[in-house]
XYZ file of C-alpha atoms in Angstrom:
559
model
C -11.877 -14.214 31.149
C -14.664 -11.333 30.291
C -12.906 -8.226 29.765
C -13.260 -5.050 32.303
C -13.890 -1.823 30.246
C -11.449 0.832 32.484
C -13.901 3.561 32.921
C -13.055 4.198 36.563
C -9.092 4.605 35.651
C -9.260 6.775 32.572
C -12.189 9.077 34.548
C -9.456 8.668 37.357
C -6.828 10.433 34.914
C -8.862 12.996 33.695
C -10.049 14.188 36.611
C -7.018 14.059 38.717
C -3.717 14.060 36.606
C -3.909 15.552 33.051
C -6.103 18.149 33.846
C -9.486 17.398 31.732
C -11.111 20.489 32.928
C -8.896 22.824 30.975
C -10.384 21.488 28.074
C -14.215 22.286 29.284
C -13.740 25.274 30.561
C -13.502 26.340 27.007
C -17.112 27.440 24.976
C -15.604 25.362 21.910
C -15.965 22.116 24.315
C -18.985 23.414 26.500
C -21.193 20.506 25.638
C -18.994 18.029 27.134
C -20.068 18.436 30.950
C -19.182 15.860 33.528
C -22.409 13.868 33.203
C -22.298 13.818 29.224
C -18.695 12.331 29.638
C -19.826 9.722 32.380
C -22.723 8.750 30.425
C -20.501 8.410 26.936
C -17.650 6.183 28.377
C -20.304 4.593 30.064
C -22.132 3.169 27.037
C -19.029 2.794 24.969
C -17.575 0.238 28.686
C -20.686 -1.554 28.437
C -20.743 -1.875 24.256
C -17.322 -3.296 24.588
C -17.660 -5.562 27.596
C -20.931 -7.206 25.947
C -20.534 -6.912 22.380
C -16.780 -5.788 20.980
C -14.478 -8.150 23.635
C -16.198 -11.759 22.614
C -15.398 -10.918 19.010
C -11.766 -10.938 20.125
C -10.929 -14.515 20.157
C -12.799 -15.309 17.145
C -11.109 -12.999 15.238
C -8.130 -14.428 15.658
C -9.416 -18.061 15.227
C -11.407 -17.522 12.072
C -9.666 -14.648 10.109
C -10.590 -12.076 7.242
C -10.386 -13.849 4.134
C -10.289 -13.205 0.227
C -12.577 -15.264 -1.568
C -12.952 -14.574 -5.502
C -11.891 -10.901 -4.738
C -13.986 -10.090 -2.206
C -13.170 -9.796 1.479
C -15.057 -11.737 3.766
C -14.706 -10.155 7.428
C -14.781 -12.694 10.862
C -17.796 -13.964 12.630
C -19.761 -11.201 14.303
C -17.306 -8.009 12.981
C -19.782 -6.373 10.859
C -22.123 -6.545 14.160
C -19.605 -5.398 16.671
C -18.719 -2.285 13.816
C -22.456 -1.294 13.640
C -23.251 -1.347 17.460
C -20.289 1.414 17.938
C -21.612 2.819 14.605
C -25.087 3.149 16.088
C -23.995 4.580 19.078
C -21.930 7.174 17.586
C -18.654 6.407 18.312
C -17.066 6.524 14.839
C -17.001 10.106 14.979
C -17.228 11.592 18.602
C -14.658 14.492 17.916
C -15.856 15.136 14.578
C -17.710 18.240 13.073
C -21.418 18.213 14.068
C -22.168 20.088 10.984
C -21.184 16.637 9.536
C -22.857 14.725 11.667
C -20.465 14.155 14.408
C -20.564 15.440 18.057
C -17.956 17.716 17.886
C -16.823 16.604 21.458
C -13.192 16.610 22.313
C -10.640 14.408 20.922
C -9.998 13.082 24.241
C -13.080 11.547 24.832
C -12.093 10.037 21.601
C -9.146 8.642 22.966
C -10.710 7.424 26.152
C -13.354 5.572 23.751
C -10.639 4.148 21.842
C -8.873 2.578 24.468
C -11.616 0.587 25.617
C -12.215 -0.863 21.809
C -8.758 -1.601 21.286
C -8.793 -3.603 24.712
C -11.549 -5.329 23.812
C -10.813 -5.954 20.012
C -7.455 -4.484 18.813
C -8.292 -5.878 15.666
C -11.551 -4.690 14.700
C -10.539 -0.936 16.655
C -8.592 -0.432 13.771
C -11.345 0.573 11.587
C -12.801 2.925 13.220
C -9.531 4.678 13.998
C -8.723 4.736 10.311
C -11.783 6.101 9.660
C -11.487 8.834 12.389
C -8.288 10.076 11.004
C -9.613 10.584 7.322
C -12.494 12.322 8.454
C -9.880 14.631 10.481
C -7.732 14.572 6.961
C -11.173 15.970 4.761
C -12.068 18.311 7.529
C -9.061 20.037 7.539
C -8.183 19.989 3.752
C -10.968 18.519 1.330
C -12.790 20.924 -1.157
C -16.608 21.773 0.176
C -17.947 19.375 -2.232
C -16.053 16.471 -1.156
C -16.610 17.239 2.410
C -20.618 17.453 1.495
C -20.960 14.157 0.109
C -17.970 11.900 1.890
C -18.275 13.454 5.529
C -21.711 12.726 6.420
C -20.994 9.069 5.176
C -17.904 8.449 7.458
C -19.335 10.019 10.119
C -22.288 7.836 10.314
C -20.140 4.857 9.717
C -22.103 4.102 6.684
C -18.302 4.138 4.986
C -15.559 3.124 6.044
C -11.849 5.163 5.067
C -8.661 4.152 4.979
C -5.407 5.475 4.151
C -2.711 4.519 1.595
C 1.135 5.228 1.838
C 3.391 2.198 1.579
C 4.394 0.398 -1.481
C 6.603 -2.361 -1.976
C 9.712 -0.889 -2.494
C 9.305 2.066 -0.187
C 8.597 1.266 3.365
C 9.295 4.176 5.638
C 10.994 6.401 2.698
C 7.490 7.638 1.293
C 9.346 9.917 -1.057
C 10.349 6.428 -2.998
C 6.805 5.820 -3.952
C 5.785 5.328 -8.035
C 1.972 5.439 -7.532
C 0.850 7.501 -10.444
C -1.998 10.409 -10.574
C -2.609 12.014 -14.354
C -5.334 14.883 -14.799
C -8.412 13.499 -16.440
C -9.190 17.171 -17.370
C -12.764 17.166 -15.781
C -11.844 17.568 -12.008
C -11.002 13.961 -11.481
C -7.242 11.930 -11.444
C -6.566 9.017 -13.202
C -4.707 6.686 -10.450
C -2.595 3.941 -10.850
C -0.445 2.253 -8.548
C 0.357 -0.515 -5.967
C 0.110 -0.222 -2.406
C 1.070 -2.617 0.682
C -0.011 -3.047 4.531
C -3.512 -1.252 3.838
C -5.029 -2.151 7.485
C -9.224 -2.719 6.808
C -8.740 -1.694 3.489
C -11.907 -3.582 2.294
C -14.638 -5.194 4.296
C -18.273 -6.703 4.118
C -20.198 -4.624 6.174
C -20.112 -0.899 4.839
C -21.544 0.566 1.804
C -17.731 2.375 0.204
C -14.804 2.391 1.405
C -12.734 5.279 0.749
C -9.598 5.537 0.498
C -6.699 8.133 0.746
C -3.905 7.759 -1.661
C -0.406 9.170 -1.838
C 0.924 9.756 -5.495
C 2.892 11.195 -7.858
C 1.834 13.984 -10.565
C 3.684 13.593 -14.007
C 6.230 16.551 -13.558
C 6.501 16.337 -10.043
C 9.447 17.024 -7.888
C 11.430 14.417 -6.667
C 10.919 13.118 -2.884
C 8.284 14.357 -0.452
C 7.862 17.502 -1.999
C 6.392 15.935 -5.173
C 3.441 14.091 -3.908
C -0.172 14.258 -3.382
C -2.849 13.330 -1.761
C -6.582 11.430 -3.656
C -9.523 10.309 -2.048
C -10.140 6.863 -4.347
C -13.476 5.508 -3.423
C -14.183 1.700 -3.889
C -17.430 2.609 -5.534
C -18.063 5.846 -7.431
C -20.907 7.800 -5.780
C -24.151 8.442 -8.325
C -25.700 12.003 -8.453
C -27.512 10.932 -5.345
C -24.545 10.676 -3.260
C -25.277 6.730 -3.012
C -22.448 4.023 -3.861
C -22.615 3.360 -7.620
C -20.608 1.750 -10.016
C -17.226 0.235 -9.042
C -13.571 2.017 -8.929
C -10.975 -0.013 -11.320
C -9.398 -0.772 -7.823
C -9.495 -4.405 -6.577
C -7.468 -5.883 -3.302
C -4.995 -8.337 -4.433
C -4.199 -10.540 -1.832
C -3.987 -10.499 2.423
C -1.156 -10.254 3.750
C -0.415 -13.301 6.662
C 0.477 -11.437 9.915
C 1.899 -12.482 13.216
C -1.568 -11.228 15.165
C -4.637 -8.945 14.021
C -6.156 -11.798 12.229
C -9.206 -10.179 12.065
C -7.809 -7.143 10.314
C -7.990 -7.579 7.027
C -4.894 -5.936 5.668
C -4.546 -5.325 2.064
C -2.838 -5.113 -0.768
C -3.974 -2.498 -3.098
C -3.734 -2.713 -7.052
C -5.053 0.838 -8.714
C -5.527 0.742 -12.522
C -6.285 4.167 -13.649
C -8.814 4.794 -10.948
C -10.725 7.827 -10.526
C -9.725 10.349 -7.780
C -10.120 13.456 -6.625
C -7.051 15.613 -5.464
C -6.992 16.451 -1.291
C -5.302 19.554 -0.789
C -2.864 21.039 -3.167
C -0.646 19.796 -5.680
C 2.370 18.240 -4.317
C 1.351 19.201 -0.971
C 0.240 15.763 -0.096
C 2.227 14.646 2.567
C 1.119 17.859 4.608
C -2.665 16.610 4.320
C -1.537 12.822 5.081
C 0.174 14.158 8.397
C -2.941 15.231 9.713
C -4.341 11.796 9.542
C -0.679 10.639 10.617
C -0.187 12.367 13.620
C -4.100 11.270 14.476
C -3.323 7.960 13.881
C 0.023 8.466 16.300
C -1.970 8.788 19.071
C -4.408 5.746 18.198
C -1.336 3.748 18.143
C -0.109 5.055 21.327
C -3.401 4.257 22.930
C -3.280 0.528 21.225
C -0.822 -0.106 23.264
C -2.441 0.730 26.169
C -5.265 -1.066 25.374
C -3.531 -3.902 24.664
C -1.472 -3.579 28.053
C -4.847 -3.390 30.232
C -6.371 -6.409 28.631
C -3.150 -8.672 29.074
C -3.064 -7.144 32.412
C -6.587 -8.632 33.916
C -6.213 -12.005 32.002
C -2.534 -12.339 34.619
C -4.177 -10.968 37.141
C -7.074 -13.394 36.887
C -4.764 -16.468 36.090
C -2.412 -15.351 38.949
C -5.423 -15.260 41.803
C -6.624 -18.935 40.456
C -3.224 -21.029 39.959
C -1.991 -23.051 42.637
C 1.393 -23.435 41.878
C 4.245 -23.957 44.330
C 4.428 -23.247 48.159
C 2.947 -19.493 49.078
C 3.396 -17.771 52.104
C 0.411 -15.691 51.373
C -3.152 -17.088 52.325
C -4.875 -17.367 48.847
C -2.632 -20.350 47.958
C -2.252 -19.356 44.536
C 0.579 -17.338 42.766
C -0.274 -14.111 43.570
C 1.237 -14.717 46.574
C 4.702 -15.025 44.946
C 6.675 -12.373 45.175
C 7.961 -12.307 41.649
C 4.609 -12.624 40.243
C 3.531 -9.341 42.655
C 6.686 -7.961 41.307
C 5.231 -8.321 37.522
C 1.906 -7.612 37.911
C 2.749 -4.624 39.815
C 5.556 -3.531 36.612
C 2.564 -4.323 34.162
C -0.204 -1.674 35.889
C 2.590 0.646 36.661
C 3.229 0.910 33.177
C 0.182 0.608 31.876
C -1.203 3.745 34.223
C 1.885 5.384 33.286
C 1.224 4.931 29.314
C -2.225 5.955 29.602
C -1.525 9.389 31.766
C 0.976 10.117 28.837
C -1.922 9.499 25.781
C -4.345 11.573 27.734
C -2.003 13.958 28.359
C -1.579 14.360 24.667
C -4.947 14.372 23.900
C -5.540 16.935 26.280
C -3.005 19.018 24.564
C -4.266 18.649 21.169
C -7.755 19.715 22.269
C -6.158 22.615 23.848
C -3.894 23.258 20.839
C -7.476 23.569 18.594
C -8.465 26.623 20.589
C -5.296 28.565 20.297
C -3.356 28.169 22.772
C 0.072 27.964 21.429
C 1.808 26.257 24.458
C -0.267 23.177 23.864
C 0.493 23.130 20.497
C 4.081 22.631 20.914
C 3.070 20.985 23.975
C 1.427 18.092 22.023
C 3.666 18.333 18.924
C 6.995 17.123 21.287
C 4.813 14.436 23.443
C 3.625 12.797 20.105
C 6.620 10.853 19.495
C 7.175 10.008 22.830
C 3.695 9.006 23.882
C 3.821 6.361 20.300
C 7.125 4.970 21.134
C 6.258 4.418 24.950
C 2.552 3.329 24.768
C 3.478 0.930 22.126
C 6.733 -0.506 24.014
C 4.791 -0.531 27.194
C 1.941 -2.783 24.842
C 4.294 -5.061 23.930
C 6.297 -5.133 27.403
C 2.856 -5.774 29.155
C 2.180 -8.564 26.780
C 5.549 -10.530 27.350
C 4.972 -10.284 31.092
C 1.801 -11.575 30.800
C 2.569 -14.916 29.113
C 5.738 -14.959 31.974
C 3.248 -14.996 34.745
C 1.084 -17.584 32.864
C 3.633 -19.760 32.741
C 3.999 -22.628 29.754
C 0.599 -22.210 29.534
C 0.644 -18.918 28.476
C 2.825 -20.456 25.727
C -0.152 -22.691 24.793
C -2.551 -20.483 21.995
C -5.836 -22.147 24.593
C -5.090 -19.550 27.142
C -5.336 -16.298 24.981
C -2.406 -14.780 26.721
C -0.224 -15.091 23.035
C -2.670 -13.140 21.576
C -1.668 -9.878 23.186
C 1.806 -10.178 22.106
C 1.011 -11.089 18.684
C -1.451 -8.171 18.212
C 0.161 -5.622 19.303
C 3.873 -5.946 18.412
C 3.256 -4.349 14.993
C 2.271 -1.419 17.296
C 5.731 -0.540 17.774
C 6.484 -0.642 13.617
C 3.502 1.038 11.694
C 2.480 4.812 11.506
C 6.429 5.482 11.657
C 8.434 2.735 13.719
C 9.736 3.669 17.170
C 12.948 4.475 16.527
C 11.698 7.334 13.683
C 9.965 8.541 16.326
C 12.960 8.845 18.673
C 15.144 10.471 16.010
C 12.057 13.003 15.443
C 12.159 13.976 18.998
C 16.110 14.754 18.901
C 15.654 16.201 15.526
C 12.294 18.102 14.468
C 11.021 18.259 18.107
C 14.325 20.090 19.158
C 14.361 22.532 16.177
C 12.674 25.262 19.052
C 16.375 25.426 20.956
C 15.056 22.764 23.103
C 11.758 25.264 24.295
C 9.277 22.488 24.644
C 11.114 19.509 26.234
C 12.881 22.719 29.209
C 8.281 23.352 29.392
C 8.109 19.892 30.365
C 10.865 20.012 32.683
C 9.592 23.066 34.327
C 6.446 21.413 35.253
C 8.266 18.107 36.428
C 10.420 20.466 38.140
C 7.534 22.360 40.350
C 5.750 20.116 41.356
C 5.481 19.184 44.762
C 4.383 16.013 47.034
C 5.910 13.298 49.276
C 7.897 11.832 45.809
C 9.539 15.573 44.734
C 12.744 14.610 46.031
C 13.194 12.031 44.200
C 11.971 13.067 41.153
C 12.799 16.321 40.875
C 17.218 15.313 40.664
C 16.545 12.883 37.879
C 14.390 16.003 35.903
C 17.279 18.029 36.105
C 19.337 15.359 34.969
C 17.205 15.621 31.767
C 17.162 18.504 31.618
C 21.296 18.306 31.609
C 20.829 15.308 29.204
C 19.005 17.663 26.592
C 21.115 20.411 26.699
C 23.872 17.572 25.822
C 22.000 16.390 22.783
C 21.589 20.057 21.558
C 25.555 19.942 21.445
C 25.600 17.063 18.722
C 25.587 16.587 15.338
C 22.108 14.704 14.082
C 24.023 11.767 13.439
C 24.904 12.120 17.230
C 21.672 11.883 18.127
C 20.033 9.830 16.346
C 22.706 6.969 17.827
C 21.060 7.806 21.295
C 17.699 8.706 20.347
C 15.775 6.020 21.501
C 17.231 5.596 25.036
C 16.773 9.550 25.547
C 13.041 9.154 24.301
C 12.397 6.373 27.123
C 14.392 8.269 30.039
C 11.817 11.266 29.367
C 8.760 8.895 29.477
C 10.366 7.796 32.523
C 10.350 10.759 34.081
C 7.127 11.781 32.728
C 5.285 8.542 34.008
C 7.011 9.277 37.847
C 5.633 12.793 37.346
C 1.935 11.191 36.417
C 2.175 8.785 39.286
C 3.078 11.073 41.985
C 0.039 13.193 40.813
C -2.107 10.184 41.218
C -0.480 9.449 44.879
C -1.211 12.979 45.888
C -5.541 12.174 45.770
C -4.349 10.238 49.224
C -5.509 7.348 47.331
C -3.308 4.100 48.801
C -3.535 1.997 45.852
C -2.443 5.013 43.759
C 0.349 5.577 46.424
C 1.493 2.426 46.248
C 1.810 2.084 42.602
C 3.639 5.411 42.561
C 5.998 3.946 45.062
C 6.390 1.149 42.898
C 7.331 3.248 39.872
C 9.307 5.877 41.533
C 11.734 3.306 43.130
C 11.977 0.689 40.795
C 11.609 1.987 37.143
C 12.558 5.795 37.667
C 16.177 4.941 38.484
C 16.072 3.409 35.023
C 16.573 6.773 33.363
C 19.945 6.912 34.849
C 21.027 4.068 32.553
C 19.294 5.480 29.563
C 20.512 9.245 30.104
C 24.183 7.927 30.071
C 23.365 5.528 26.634
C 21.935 8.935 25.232
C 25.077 10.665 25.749
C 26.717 8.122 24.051
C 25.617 9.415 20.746
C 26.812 7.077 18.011
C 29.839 6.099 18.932
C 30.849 3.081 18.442
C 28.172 1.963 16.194
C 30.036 1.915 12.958
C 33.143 0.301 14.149
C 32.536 -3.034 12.758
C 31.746 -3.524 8.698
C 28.713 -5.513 7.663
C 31.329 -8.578 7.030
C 32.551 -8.560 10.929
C 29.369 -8.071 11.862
C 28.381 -11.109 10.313
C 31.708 -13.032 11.160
């Protein structure tokens, strides 16, 4: 079925539940008035409905490939990159002295959704892209910025960004990649590195890539490693791609979905580098990209949850399956089916409040207001671990309502679930992100998450009553966690990460009902009643701590 680009629902959420306007009231976002926003998510609906969402299936039919080292990208990619080059969407957020537009990040965010629901696979270039240029903007020498920003910007090149190796998956501080001084301004780097998403492609100039390793000398752990921008081909004097980095990819690595994502691994023989940043400060440069890339993730999932959502709905309204009381005669008038397709936009609206929400913060953060700072820094795990759950939870319901044919590859319903379950795993799995709410995120005495509550708390309409007893059970809830040791809560982590996005998504929705709109009423209704009492469940798990875990050795576990 064609794909829908969601303009109408994320203008919808900007305009009437995360507060958009806070953002352009400020003269660092002036430029980004009503009609230039209409007219940007506009383009970018139409660029993905016509151009980005066909390139979907084949993708995933005809996949990236390494032929005599060289990375040959699928059917119409290197098209589908250039049209959102062309139109500027690489670098929307980034600085205009650079090239970019400078324009909020949540515009950004809004843009990304509707590539990742049209192509999750090919989105992830641009994304990677976006957070190195965020990485060199922040923390890249003038030089580098002259010559590399203009380039990414302009999608010209490509960037990517390089942590995992082999034998350290989410420890980073395990990693052996080696960086030695060449004594004229450049690093000698040498190393292997794994699940390197678009980390080479056919259809721009360089691709650039961001590399954590390891000074000779340095400390042990995170606080001995930096950060090197490797390019695949050294620029000349003129700034243009010249001769070619002793780099090379190695193989692709055969994943459950993204087929058309080329992801790499990386072999580095003594290739030149520049350092990012300071010595052994690296990982402080890579979180910048990190907690960039956080968000993107967050948003895949909601991507990925709209676009399984219209291919049920449009299966549901055609299948004639069983007897119906309902007049269409199809399975929409089942009331199971309503049941799921009503769980899968309730979640979805829910997921994409939350990202927006963030975004909003972040922009808000980047004029100095301090609240939004810690604002954004405490929904960042949870908006990851929920968008990308609710991704993969969309998904499964999707091929439910299609039946055994949405077992069948024909249909395109698999695809959702394959793509985005990785979702829930890369840029820090779901449950790091749970134990970095209960652990970093509560460092403040609890100050953010009790900011949260507050607002939960004060609101008002038709669904307060009901929601405002569960956010003082939260609120309860957190004080509890604050009690335990980390090991404590770490064993409850996750379920206390999904009761607040529980909460948060009933507080979203009832904003939504409150515009007197009845669809939005009734999906609020839908939310507030059926998933809301949820948190209940996952407040008392919480509590729970880790008790109980460790009561069984890995022998009677396998007995």
């Amino acid at each position: 079925m064609p794909y829908r680009a969601p303009v109408s629902d994320i203008t919808f959420c900007l305009d009437h539940v995360v507060g958009f306007d806070r953002v352009t009231a400020h003269d660092r976002f002036a430029e980004a008035t009503g009609d230039v926003v209409t007219a940007i998510l506009t383009e970018a609906g139409r660029i993905c409905e016509d151009v980005i969402a066909p390139l979907n299936r084949a993708g995933d039919l005809h996949p990236a490939k390494l032929e005599n080292g060289v990375v040959r990208t699928s059917p119409g990619y290197g098209d589908g990159y250039h049209a959102l080059a062309e139109a500027g969407f690489m670098a929307i957020s980034a600085d205009p002295e650079y090239g970019g537009l400078g324009l909020p990040h949540t515009i950004t965010t809004a843009v990304n959704e509707m590539i990742g629901g049209a192509c999750l696979a090919l989105e992830l270039s641009p994304l990677m892209t976006q957070g190195q240029i965020e990485a060199l903007e922040h923390h890249a020498p003038d030089a580098i910025k002259d010559l590399y920003l203009p380039k990414l910007t302009s999608g010209e090149w490509s960037g990517t960004m390089n942590l995992t190796e082999p034998q350290a998956g989410s420890d980073v501080g395990a990693l052996t990649t080696k960086a030695v001084d060449n004594g004229d301004g450049t690093y000698a780097v040498s190393g292997q590195k794994i699940y390197i998403s678009w980390g080479d492609n056919d259809f721009t100039e360089n691709v650039v890539h961001l590399v954590l390793a390891r000074l000779p000398d340095a400390p042990a752990g995170t606080k001995g490693i930096s950060l090197f921008l490797v390019p695949k081909k050294i620029p000349d004097a003129d700034g243009n791609p010249g001769v070619a980095n002793s780099l090379k990819v190695v193989s692709l690595e055969h994943k459950l979905g993204l087929h058309g994502s080329p992801t790499c691994v990386m072999q580095y023989d003594n290739a030149t580098g520049w350092l990012i940043g300071q010595e052994n400060k690296g990982m402080a440069a890579m979180f910048t990209m990190m907690n960039n890339a956080r968000l993107g993730v967050a948003v895949q999932g909601v991507s990925v949850a709209d676009a399984a959502y219209q291919h049920a709905l449009a299966y549901a309204v055609e299948r004639k399956q069983g007897r119906t009381k309902g007049e269409t005669g199809t399975i929409i008038d089942h009331a199971d089916v309503r049941r799921m397709l009503m769980e899968m936009k309730a979640e979805t609206f829910a997921a994409r409040a939350m990202a927006l929400d963030l975004a909003v913060a972040i922009d808000l953060a980047t004029t100095g207001d301090g609240a939004a700072d810690a604002r954004a820094a405490f929904l960042t795990p949870i908006a990851k671990a929920y968008g990308t759950e609710t991704g993969i939870k969309v998904a499964n319901i999707g091929i439910q309502i299609h039946g055994g044919m949405g077992y069948i590859e024909e249909t395109g319903a698999a695809q959702y679930a394959r793509d985005v379950r990785v979702a829930a795993i890369y840029e820090g799995t779901n449950g790091i992100q749970a134990m970095d709410l209960v652990g970093r995120k509560l460092m403040d005495g609890g100050d953010a998450a009790f900011a949260l509550l507050d607002e939960v708390e004060a609101a008002g309409g038709e669904f307060a009553d009901v929601i405002r007893p569960m956010a003082k059970a939260l609120r309860k809830t957190t004080e509890d966690i604050l009690a335990l040791d980390m090991e404590d809560r770490f064993g409850g982590a996750v379920p206390y990460l999904m009761a607040f996005a529980r909460v948060l998504g009933a507080h979203y929705h009832a904003k939504a009902a409150a515009t007197g709109d009845k669809a939005r009423k009734a999906m609020a209704q839908y939310h507030i009643t059926r998933l809301l009492p949820e948190a209940h469940a996952m407040m008392a798990q919480a509590r729970c701590g880790s008790a109980g875990l460790h009561d069984l050795t890995p022998d009677e576990l396998a007995a």
